[in-house]
Coordinates of C-alpha atoms in Angstrom, one line a residue:
X1 CA -0.1 -0.1 0.0
X2 CA 1.2 3.6 -0.7
X3 CA 1.2 5.7 2.3
X4 CA -0.3 9.3 2.0
X5 CA 1.3 12.3 3.1
X6 CA 1.8 11.9 7.0
X7 CA 2.6 15.3 8.0
X8 CA 4.1 16.2 11.6
X9 CA 2.1 15.2 14.7
X10 CA 1.1 17.9 17.1
X11 CA 0.4 18.1 20.7
X12 CA -3.3 18.2 19.9
X13 CA -3.0 15.0 18.0
X14 CA -1.3 13.1 20.7
X15 CA -4.1 14.4 23.2
X16 CA -6.9 13.5 20.9
X17 CA -5.5 10.3 20.1
X18 CA -5.3 9.3 23.6
X19 CA -8.9 10.6 24.2
X20 CA -9.8 8.3 21.3
X21 CA -7.8 5.3 22.5
X22 CA -9.6 5.4 25.9
X23 CA -12.8 6.0 24.4
X24 CA -12.5 2.9 22.2
X25 CA -12.1 0.5 25.3
X26 CA -15.6 0.7 26.5
X27 CA -17.3 1.5 23.3
X28 CA -15.6 -1.2 21.1
X29 CA -16.4 -3.8 24.1
X30 CA -19.9 -2.6 24.2
X31 CA -20.7 -2.7 20.4
X32 CA -19.0 -6.2 20.2
X33 CA -21.2 -7.5 23.3
X34 CA -24.2 -6.0 22.0
X35 CA -24.0 -8.2 19.0
X36 CA -23.1 -11.4 20.6
X37 CA -19.2 -11.2 20.0
X38 CA -16.5 -11.7 22.5
X39 CA -16.2 -8.0 23.7
X40 CA -12.4 -8.3 23.4
X41 CA -12.7 -8.6 19.7
X42 CA -14.5 -5.2 19.5
X43 CA -11.6 -3.8 21.8
X44 CA -8.9 -5.2 19.2
X45 CA -10.8 -3.5 16.4
X46 CA -9.5 -0.2 17.6
X47 CA -5.8 -1.1 17.3
X48 CA -4.7 -2.5 13.9
X49 CA -7.7 -1.2 11.8
X50 CA -7.2 2.3 13.5
X51 CA -3.5 2.4 12.8
X52 CA -3.7 1.2 9.3
X53 CA -6.7 3.2 8.2
X54 CA -5.3 6.3 9.6
X55 CA -2.1 6.1 7.7
X56 CA -3.7 5.4 4.4
X57 CA -6.9 7.1 4.4
X58 CA -7.5 10.3 2.1
X59 CA -10.0 11.7 4.8
X60 CA -7.4 12.6 7.0
X61 CA -9.2 12.5 10.4
X62 CA -11.6 9.3 9.8
X63 CA -10.9 6.7 12.4
X64 CA -11.4 3.2 11.2
X65 CA -12.9 0.8 13.7
X66 CA -15.8 -1.1 15.0
X67 CA -19.4 0.5 14.8
X68 CA -22.7 -0.6 16.1
X69 CA -24.2 -0.9 12.5
X70 CA -21.2 -3.2 11.6
X71 CA -21.3 -5.1 14.5
X72 CA -25.0 -6.0 14.1
X73 CA -24.7 -6.7 10.4
X74 CA -21.8 -9.0 10.8
X75 CA -23.6 -10.9 13.5
X76 CA -26.6 -11.2 11.3
X77 CA -24.4 -12.5 8.6
X78 CA -22.7 -15.1 10.4
X79 CA -25.9 -16.2 12.0
X80 CA -27.6 -16.6 8.5
X81 CA -24.6 -18.6 7.5
X82 CA -24.9 -20.9 10.4
X83 CA -21.4 -19.9 11.8
X84 CA -20.4 -19.3 15.3
X85 CA -20.1 -15.8 16.0
X86 CA -17.5 -16.3 18.6
X87 CA -15.3 -18.6 16.6
X88 CA -12.2 -16.7 16.0
X89 CA -11.5 -18.4 12.6
X90 CA -15.0 -17.3 11.4
X91 CA -14.6 -13.6 12.6
X92 CA -11.1 -13.6 10.9
X93 CA -12.5 -14.7 7.6
X94 CA -15.4 -12.4 7.6
X95 CA -13.2 -9.4 8.3
X96 CA -10.6 -10.2 5.8
X97 CA -13.4 -10.9 3.0
X98 CA -14.8 -7.6 3.9
X99 CA -11.6 -6.0 3.5
X100 CA -11.1 -7.6 0.0
X101 CA -14.5 -6.3 -1.1
X102 CA -13.7 -2.8 0.1
X103 CA -10.3 -2.9 -1.6
X104 CA -11.8 -4.1 -4.8
X105 CA -14.4 -1.6 -5.0
X106 CA -11.8 1.2 -4.5
X107 CA -9.6 -0.3 -7.3
X108 CA -12.5 -0.3 -9.6
X109 CA -13.4 3.2 -8.7
X110 CA -17.0 2.4 -7.5
X111 CA -16.8 5.2 -5.1
X112 CA -18.3 7.2 -8.0
X113 CA -21.6 5.5 -7.2
X114 CA -21.7 7.4 -4.1
X115 CA -21.5 10.6 -6.2
X116 CA -25.1 9.7 -7.1
X117 CA -26.4 9.7 -3.8
X118 CA -28.1 13.0 -3.2
X119 CA -27.0 15.5 -0.7
X120 CA -30.7 15.2 0.8
X121 CA -30.4 11.6 1.2
X122 CA -27.1 11.7 2.9
X123 CA -28.1 14.2 5.2
X124 CA -30.9 12.2 6.3
X125 CA -28.6 9.1 6.5
X126 CA -25.9 11.0 8.6
X127 CA -28.6 12.2 11.1
X128 CA -30.2 9.0 11.5
X129 CA -26.6 7.5 12.3
X130 CA -26.4 10.2 14.7
X131 CA -29.5 9.5 16.3
X132 CA -28.5 5.7 16.3
X133 CA -25.3 6.5 18.3
X134 CA -27.4 8.4 20.8
X135 CA -30.0 5.7 21.5
X136 CA -27.4 3.0 21.7
X137 CA -25.8 4.5 24.8
X138 CA -29.1 5.6 26.6
X139 CA -28.9 2.4 29.0
X140 CA -25.2 3.2 29.7
X141 CA -26.1 6.9 30.6
X142 CA -29.3 6.4 32.6
X143 CA -29.4 2.7 33.7
X144 CA -32.7 2.1 31.7
X145 CA -32.7 0.2 28.5
X146 CA -35.5 1.3 26.3
X147 CA -37.6 -1.2 24.6
X148 CA -38.4 -1.6 20.8
X149 CA -36.3 -1.8 17.8
X150 CA -37.4 1.4 16.2
X151 CA -34.9 4.0 17.2
X152 CA -37.5 6.9 17.5
X153 CA -39.8 4.5 19.6
X154 CA -36.6 3.7 21.8
X155 CA -36.1 7.4 22.4
X156 CA -39.8 8.0 23.2
X157 CA -39.9 4.9 25.5
X158 CA -36.5 6.2 27.2
X159 CA -38.3 9.8 28.0
X160 CA -41.6 8.3 28.9
X161 CA -39.8 6.1 31.7
X162 CA -37.9 8.8 33.2
X163 CA -38.9 7.5 36.5
X164 CA -37.0 4.1 35.9
X165 CA -33.6 6.0 35.3
X166 CA -31.2 4.9 37.8
X167 CA -30.2 8.2 39.9
X168 CA -26.3 7.1 40.2
X169 CA -26.0 6.3 36.5
X170 CA -28.0 9.4 35.4
X171 CA -25.9 11.8 37.6
X172 CA -22.8 10.2 36.5
X173 CA -23.6 10.8 32.9
X174 CA -24.8 14.5 33.7
X175 CA -21.6 15.3 35.7
X176 CA -19.7 13.9 32.5
X177 CA -21.4 16.3 30.4
X178 CA -21.2 19.1 32.9
X179 CA -17.6 18.7 33.2
X180 CA -16.9 18.7 29.5
X181 CA -19.0 21.7 28.9
X182 CA -17.0 23.5 31.6
X183 CA -13.8 22.4 30.2
X184 CA -14.7 23.2 26.6
X185 CA -15.6 26.8 27.6
X186 CA -11.9 27.2 28.4
X187 CA -10.2 27.9 25.0
X188 CA -7.0 26.0 26.0
X189 CA -8.8 23.2 27.3
X190 CA -11.1 22.7 24.5
X191 CA -9.2 20.1 22.6
X192 CA -8.8 17.9 25.9
X193 CA -12.3 18.5 27.2
X194 CA -13.4 15.0 26.5
X195 CA -10.3 13.5 28.2
X196 CA -10.7 15.7 31.3
X197 CA -14.4 14.8 31.6
X198 CA -13.5 11.1 31.3
X199 CA -10.5 11.0 33.9
X200 CA -12.2 13.5 36.4
X201 CA -15.6 12.0 36.5
X202 CA -14.0 8.5 36.6
X203 CA -11.7 9.4 39.6
X204 CA -14.8 10.8 41.4
X205 CA -16.8 7.8 40.9
X206 CA -14.1 5.7 42.4
X207 CA -13.5 8.1 45.3
X208 CA -17.4 8.3 46.1
X209 CA -17.9 4.5 45.6
X210 CA -21.0 5.2 43.4
X211 CA -22.6 1.9 42.5
X212 CA -22.5 2.2 38.5
X213 CA -21.6 -0.3 35.9
X214 CA -17.9 -0.3 35.1
X215 CA -16.0 -1.6 31.8
X216 CA -15.1 -4.8 33.8
X217 CA -18.7 -5.6 34.1
X218 CA -18.8 -6.0 30.5
X219 CA -15.6 -8.1 30.1
X220 CA -12.1 -8.3 31.5
X221 CA -9.3 -6.9 29.5
X222 CA -6.5 -9.3 28.8
X223 CA -2.9 -7.6 29.3
X224 CA -1.9 -8.9 25.9
X225 CA -1.5 -7.5 22.3
X226 CA -4.0 -9.2 19.5
X227 CA -2.1 -12.3 18.1
X228 CA -2.1 -13.7 14.7
X229 CA -5.4 -15.5 13.7
X230 CA -5.9 -17.6 10.7
X231 CA -9.0 -17.3 8.8
X232 CA -11.0 -20.6 8.4
X233 CA -11.2 -20.7 4.5
X234 CA -13.8 -23.5 4.6
X235 CA -16.5 -20.8 5.3
X236 CA -15.7 -18.9 2.3
X237 CA -18.8 -19.9 -0.1
X238 CA -20.9 -19.2 3.0
X239 CA -20.0 -15.4 3.5
X240 CA -19.4 -14.2 -0.1
X241 CA -22.7 -12.2 -0.1
X242 CA -22.6 -11.4 3.5
X243 CA -19.2 -9.8 3.2
X244 CA -20.5 -7.6 0.5
X245 CA -23.4 -6.6 2.8
X246 CA -21.1 -5.6 5.6
X247 CA -18.8 -3.7 3.4
X248 CA -21.7 -1.9 1.8
X249 CA -22.8 -0.7 5.3
X250 CA -19.5 0.1 6.6
X251 CA -18.6 2.2 3.4
X252 CA -22.2 3.8 3.5
X253 CA -21.4 5.0 7.1
X254 CA -17.9 6.1 6.1
X255 CA -19.2 8.1 3.2
X256 CA -21.0 10.6 5.4
X257 CA -17.5 11.4 7.3
X258 CA -15.7 13.4 4.7
X259 CA -18.7 16.0 3.9
X260 CA -19.0 16.4 7.7
X261 CA -15.4 16.7 8.9
X262 CA -13.2 18.0 5.9
X263 CA -9.4 17.8 6.0
X264 CA -7.8 20.4 8.2
X265 CA -4.9 20.8 5.8
X266 CA -7.2 21.7 2.9
X267 CA -6.6 18.7 0.9
X268 CA -9.3 17.0 -0.7
X269 CA -10.9 13.7 0.1
X270 CA -11.3 10.8 -2.3
X271 CA -13.9 8.3 -1.5
X272 CA -12.0 5.6 -3.7
X273 CA -8.9 6.0 -1.8
X274 CA -11.2 5.7 1.7
X275 CA -12.5 2.6 0.2
X276 CA -9.0 1.1 -0.3
X277 CA -8.1 2.4 3.1
X278 CA -10.7 0.7 4.8
X279 CA -10.0 -2.6 2.9
X280 CA -6.3 -2.4 4.0
X281 CA -7.6 -1.9 7.6
X282 CA -9.7 -5.1 7.5
X283 CA -7.3 -7.2 5.6
X284 CA -4.9 -6.4 8.4
X285 CA -7.3 -6.4 11.2
X286 CA -8.8 -9.6 10.4
X287 CA -5.5 -11.4 11.0
X288 CA -5.0 -9.8 14.3
X289 CA -8.4 -10.8 16.0
X290 CA -10.3 -7.5 15.0
X291 CA -13.9 -7.6 14.1
X292 CA -15.1 -5.9 10.7
X293 CA -14.2 -2.1 10.6
X294 CA -15.3 0.8 8.9
X295 CA -15.0 4.6 9.2
X296 CA -16.6 5.7 12.4
X297 CA -18.6 8.5 12.8
X298 CA -18.7 8.4 16.7
X299 CA -15.0 7.8 16.9
X300 CA -14.1 10.5 14.2
X301 CA -16.4 12.9 16.1
X302 CA -14.5 12.1 19.3
X303 CA -11.0 12.8 17.7
X304 CA -12.1 16.1 15.9
X305 CA -13.9 17.3 19.1
X306 CA -10.7 16.6 20.9
X307 CA -8.6 19.0 18.7
X308 CA -7.0 16.5 16.2
X309 CA -5.2 18.2 13.1
X310 CA -3.4 15.5 11.2
X311 CA -3.9 11.6 10.7
X312 CA -1.4 11.1 13.4
X313 CA -4.3 11.3 15.9
X314 CA -5.8 8.2 14.5
X315 CA -2.4 6.3 14.7
X316 CA -1.9 7.6 18.2
X317 CA -5.3 6.2 19.2
X318 CA -4.5 2.7 18.2
X319 CA -0.9 2.8 19.7
X320 CA -2.2 4.3 22.8
X321 CA -5.0 1.7 23.1
X322 CA -2.5 -1.1 22.5
X323 CA -0.2 0.2 25.3
X324 CA -3.3 0.5 27.7
X325 CA -4.5 -2.9 27.1
X326 CA -0.8 -4.3 27.5
X327 CA 0.1 -2.1 30.6
X328 CA -3.0 -0.7 32.1
X329 CA -5.8 -3.2 31.4
X330 CA -6.9 -3.3 35.0
X331 CA -7.3 0.5 35.2
X332 CA -9.0 0.9 32.0
X333 CA -11.5 -1.5 33.4
X334 CA -12.6 1.0 36.1
X335 CA -14.0 3.4 33.6
X336 CA -17.8 3.8 34.5
X337 CA -20.0 3.1 31.7
X338 CA -22.2 6.1 32.4
X339 CA -19.0 8.3 31.7
X340 CA -18.9 6.6 28.3
X341 CA -22.6 7.0 27.7
X342 CA -22.5 10.7 28.7
X343 CA -19.6 11.4 26.0
X344 CA -21.2 9.5 23.5
X345 CA -24.4 11.6 23.9
X346 CA -22.1 14.7 23.5
X347 CA -20.7 13.2 20.2
X348 CA -24.1 12.3 18.8
X349 CA -25.5 15.6 19.8
X350 CA -22.5 17.6 18.1
X351 CA -23.2 15.5 15.0
X352 CA -26.7 16.4 14.9
X353 CA -26.2 20.0 15.6
X354 CA -23.5 20.3 12.9
X355 CA -26.0 19.0 10.3
X356 CA -28.6 21.6 11.2
X357 CA -27.8 24.1 8.4
X358 CA -27.7 21.2 6.0
X359 CA -31.2 19.9 7.2
X360 CA -32.6 23.6 6.7
X361 CA -30.9 23.9 3.4
X362 CA -32.8 20.7 2.2
X363 CA -36.1 21.7 3.6
X364 CA -35.8 25.0 1.8
X365 CA -34.8 23.5 -1.7
X366 CA -37.5 21.6 -2.9
X367 CA -40.5 19.2 -1.4
X368 CA -38.8 16.1 -3.1
X369 CA -35.4 16.7 -1.4
X370 CA -37.0 17.3 1.9
X371 CA -39.2 14.1 1.3
X372 CA -36.2 12.1 0.6
X373 CA -34.3 13.4 3.4
X374 CA -37.1 12.6 5.8
X375 CA -37.7 9.2 4.4
X376 CA -34.0 8.1 4.6
X377 CA -33.8 9.5 8.0
X378 CA -36.8 7.4 9.1
X379 CA -35.5 4.3 7.3
X380 CA -32.1 4.5 9.0
X381 CA -33.8 4.9 12.4
X382 CA -36.5 2.2 11.9
X383 CA -35.1 -0.5 9.3
X384 CA -31.9 -2.6 9.2
X385 CA -29.1 -0.4 8.0
X386 CA -28.4 -2.3 4.9
X387 CA -32.2 -1.9 3.9
X388 CA -32.0 1.6 4.6
X389 CA -29.0 2.1 2.3
X390 CA -30.8 0.4 -0.5
X391 CA -34.1 2.8 0.0
X392 CA -31.5 5.8 0.2
X393 CA -30.0 4.6 -3.3
X394 CA -33.6 4.2 -4.8
X395 CA -34.5 7.6 -3.6
X396 CA -31.3 9.2 -5.0
X397 CA -32.2 7.6 -8.5
X398 CA -35.7 8.9 -8.4
X399 CA -34.5 12.3 -7.4
X400 CA -31.9 12.2 -10.2
X401 CA -34.3 11.1 -12.7
X402 CA -36.7 13.8 -11.8
X403 CA -34.3 16.6 -12.0
X404 CA -32.8 15.3 -15.3
X405 CA -36.3 15.2 -16.8
X406 CA -36.8 18.8 -15.4
X407 CA -33.5 20.4 -16.6
X408 CA -33.2 18.9 -20.2
X409 CA -34.2 21.6 -22.6
X410 CA -33.9 22.9 -26.1
X411 CA -32.7 26.5 -26.6
X412 CA -33.1 28.4 -30.0
X413 CA -29.8 30.2 -30.9
X414 CA -30.6 33.4 -33.2
X415 CA -27.8 35.1 -35.0
X416 CA -28.1 38.9 -34.7
X417 CA -26.7 41.3 -37.5
X418 CA -23.2 41.8 -35.8
X419 CA -22.8 38.0 -35.9
X420 CA -23.5 37.4 -32.4
X421 CA -25.6 34.3 -31.0
X422 CA -28.4 35.0 -28.6
X423 CA -30.7 32.6 -27.0
X424 CA -34.6 32.3 -27.6
X425 CA -37.4 30.1 -27.2
X426 CA -37.7 27.2 -29.8
X427 CA -40.4 27.9 -32.4
X428 CA -43.4 25.9 -32.4
X429 CA -42.9 25.0 -36.0
X430 CA -40.3 25.2 -38.7
X431 CA -41.0 27.9 -41.3
X432 CA -40.5 26.6 -44.9
X433 CA -37.1 27.5 -46.6
X434 CA -35.5 28.8 -43.2
X435 CA -32.5 27.9 -41.1
X436 CA -33.3 27.2 -37.3
X437 CA -30.7 26.4 -34.6
X438 CA -31.4 24.7 -31.4
X439 CA -28.9 23.9 -28.7
X440 CA -29.5 20.6 -26.9
X441 CA -29.0 20.7 -22.9
X442 CA -29.3 17.4 -21.3
X443 CA -27.9 14.2 -20.3
X444 CA -29.6 11.8 -22.9
X445 CA -31.3 10.2 -20.2
X446 CA -34.6 8.4 -21.3
X447 CA -36.6 10.2 -18.6
X448 CA -36.0 13.6 -20.2
X449 CA -36.9 12.5 -23.8
X450 CA -40.6 13.4 -23.4
X451 CA -39.7 17.0 -22.5
X452 CA -37.2 17.5 -25.3
X453 CA -39.6 15.9 -27.9
X454 CA -42.4 18.3 -26.9
X455 CA -39.9 21.2 -27.7
X456 CA -38.9 19.9 -30.9
X457 CA -40.5 22.3 -33.7
X458 CA -43.2 20.6 -35.9
X459 CA -42.3 19.6 -39.3
X460 CA -45.8 19.6 -41.1
X461 CA -45.1 22.6 -43.3
X462 CA -41.4 22.6 -43.1
X463 CA -40.5 22.4 -47.0
X464 CA -37.0 23.1 -47.6
X465 CA -36.1 24.0 -43.9
X466 CA -32.9 23.3 -42.3
X467 CA -32.8 22.4 -38.4
X468 CA -29.5 22.6 -37.0
X469 CA -29.2 20.8 -33.6
X470 CA -26.2 21.6 -31.5
X471 CA -25.2 18.4 -29.7
X472 CA -22.1 19.4 -27.9
X473 CA -23.6 18.3 -24.6
X474 CA -24.7 14.8 -25.9
X475 CA -22.6 12.2 -24.3
X476 CA -20.4 9.9 -26.5
X477 CA -22.7 7.0 -26.2
X478 CA -26.3 8.5 -25.8
X479 CA -29.2 6.2 -25.0
X480 CA -30.7 4.3 -27.7
X481 CA -33.9 6.2 -27.1
X482 CA -32.1 9.6 -28.1
X483 CA -30.9 7.9 -31.3
X484 CA -34.2 6.7 -32.2
X485 CA -35.8 10.1 -31.7
X486 CA -33.2 11.6 -33.9
X487 CA -33.9 9.1 -36.6
X488 CA -37.5 9.7 -36.5
X489 CA -37.3 13.4 -36.4
X490 CA -34.7 13.4 -39.4
X491 CA -37.1 11.1 -41.3
X492 CA -40.1 13.3 -40.8
X493 CA -38.1 16.4 -41.8
X494 CA -36.7 14.7 -44.8
X495 CA -40.4 13.8 -46.0
X496 CA -41.1 17.7 -46.4
X497 CA -37.8 18.1 -48.3
X498 CA -36.0 19.5 -45.2
X499 CA -32.9 18.4 -43.4
X500 CA -31.8 17.7 -39.8
X501 CA -28.1 18.6 -39.3
X502 CA -26.2 17.5 -35.9
X503 CA -23.6 19.9 -35.2
X504 CA -20.6 19.7 -32.8
X505 CA -20.3 15.8 -33.0
X506 CA -17.5 14.0 -31.3
X507 CA -15.7 11.2 -33.0
X508 CA -17.2 8.4 -31.1
X509 CA -20.8 9.7 -31.6
X510 CA -20.1 10.0 -35.2
X511 CA -19.0 6.5 -35.4
X512 CA -22.0 5.5 -33.5
X513 CA -24.5 7.3 -36.0
X514 CA -22.6 5.8 -39.0
X515 CA -23.0 2.2 -37.4
X516 CA -26.7 2.6 -36.5
X517 CA -27.4 4.0 -40.2
X518 CA -28.6 7.6 -38.9
X519 CA -25.7 9.1 -40.8
X520 CA -27.2 7.8 -44.1
X521 CA -30.6 9.3 -43.3
X522 CA -29.2 12.5 -42.4
X523 CA -27.5 12.7 -45.9
X524 CA -24.6 14.9 -47.2
X525 CA -23.6 17.7 -44.6
X526 CA -25.8 16.1 -41.9
X527 CA -23.0 15.6 -39.4
X528 CA -20.6 18.6 -38.7
X529 CA -17.8 17.3 -36.4
X530 CA -16.7 19.2 -33.3
X531 CA -14.0 21.7 -33.7
X532 CA -11.5 23.0 -31.1
X533 CA -13.2 26.5 -31.7
X534 CA -16.4 27.1 -29.3
X535 CA -18.6 28.0 -32.1
X536 CA -16.5 26.8 -35.1
X537 CA -18.7 23.8 -36.1
X538 CA -22.0 26.1 -35.7
X539 CA -20.4 28.8 -37.9
X540 CA -19.7 26.0 -40.4
X541 CA -23.2 24.4 -40.1
X542 CA -24.8 27.8 -40.4
X543 CA -23.2 28.8 -43.5
X544 CA -23.6 25.4 -45.4
X545 CA -27.4 25.5 -44.4
X546 CA -27.8 29.2 -45.5
X547 CA -26.3 28.3 -49.0
X548 CA -28.7 25.4 -49.2
X549 CA -31.6 27.4 -48.5
X550 CA -30.8 30.3 -50.8
X551 CA -30.7 27.9 -53.7
X552 CA -33.4 28.0 -56.2
X553 CA -35.8 24.8 -55.9
X554 CA -34.9 23.5 -59.3
X555 CA -31.1 23.8 -58.4
X556 CA -31.8 21.8 -55.1
X557 CA -33.7 19.1 -57.1
X558 CA -30.8 18.7 -59.3
X559 CA -28.3 18.5 -56.6
X560 CA -30.5 15.7 -55.0

């Protein structure tokens, strides 16, 4: 793998990396335990994947590790395949296969598919993920586990049962949020506010002897680094499609990180590079006891909130976590779960608050965009994540089709006396013996054809008329429906003694017109190739058409 520009680590990178490393202990173990995995596997997902992912990612601050959605999807995949979710060989195989899928998608540059996911859909998806992060720690923060599989229902159930909240856990979480807010109010302490809150409240809980759940109540932390684990290759056929599902869930989650958290150094993120980076992280992590990993919105939110400036923050988080596990595992076991719950509530709340401008923008843009955002948000909070991703993709496609159909148009170009071209509305019909120029603006998508065809002038009385259609915006390989429309219109115009001229034709399109037989129907001069000059082809077509329409009818007949 080729390492990206590493830059120099700063003091804030070390501090934010340490905070994230500590944060990874309870969060990783909790996510793994919720999905039925060995909690230690979730812990190890914050070591090798985080280091490899941070070194290779094109989104500088993205932290690659286990997320709740990935953990739950992985458990579902292994369960459907009839494999033991706690078998190290099965986990190693799934993680490596997920990495291979991610790497292949990055190499094939399939990240471009994400560019078709609309901003409205991505806003709804990211906001829904943030709500998932919040609802996932309500039990840790208050001691009451909300009922129901619907995230919005869980939130309502949690608020409705406020009387069932455990006072010790709730006060600990509130104290954590309060200390964080106080530390963040001091400008110099803002980068380490999360660490200050974690350490301060954890020490206070230990001194006061508050009866709250600790990390050690989930699982013990072994004082050892992750060891090499060989994948069980016998299960490959059972996990092919499951690995694709986990990879898509992870990549879709990570796709929302770059727009939310741009690179501090001003460089551009590259979604294909991020695909490959997560692939590397899983290929390496799978061999060292890690669960499948992907770009984590919550962990990236922690590292950003703690003041990270370079990719070294993610590297430090993995190294620091490994050192804590190796040297201080018993101390890390004493971190109270309500402290972690309070900090995750802060991170999730900041993610939602950071999306407020995007949400308002989408709501003000159009009812279709607003509807797509709301539906995606509801799907993300109520459906399995892989189903929400499919729904979001379908909604994005529908939005694209609708916008393509609305934006496609024909504009008339009228030449003034001084030789300049001006735009106008297309005429309803082609006057006989005249030259009309229309400029096509569209993507040749089949959904736009009814609109384009309705704007083409009628040919019923177009004797001797020439229509020049500027197709510089037409793709090299347009849809077959566009070719059929051109062929049909050329035939109708030809029946009236007129001619359709395609102007600004690129070589691939010219070859396609020849192969399909449309070039023969257009006749001599029916195809005017594109020129380096912006209006060169149009001037050539205009001159030839004017010469044709100025000929006497008998001369025209002799020429034909």
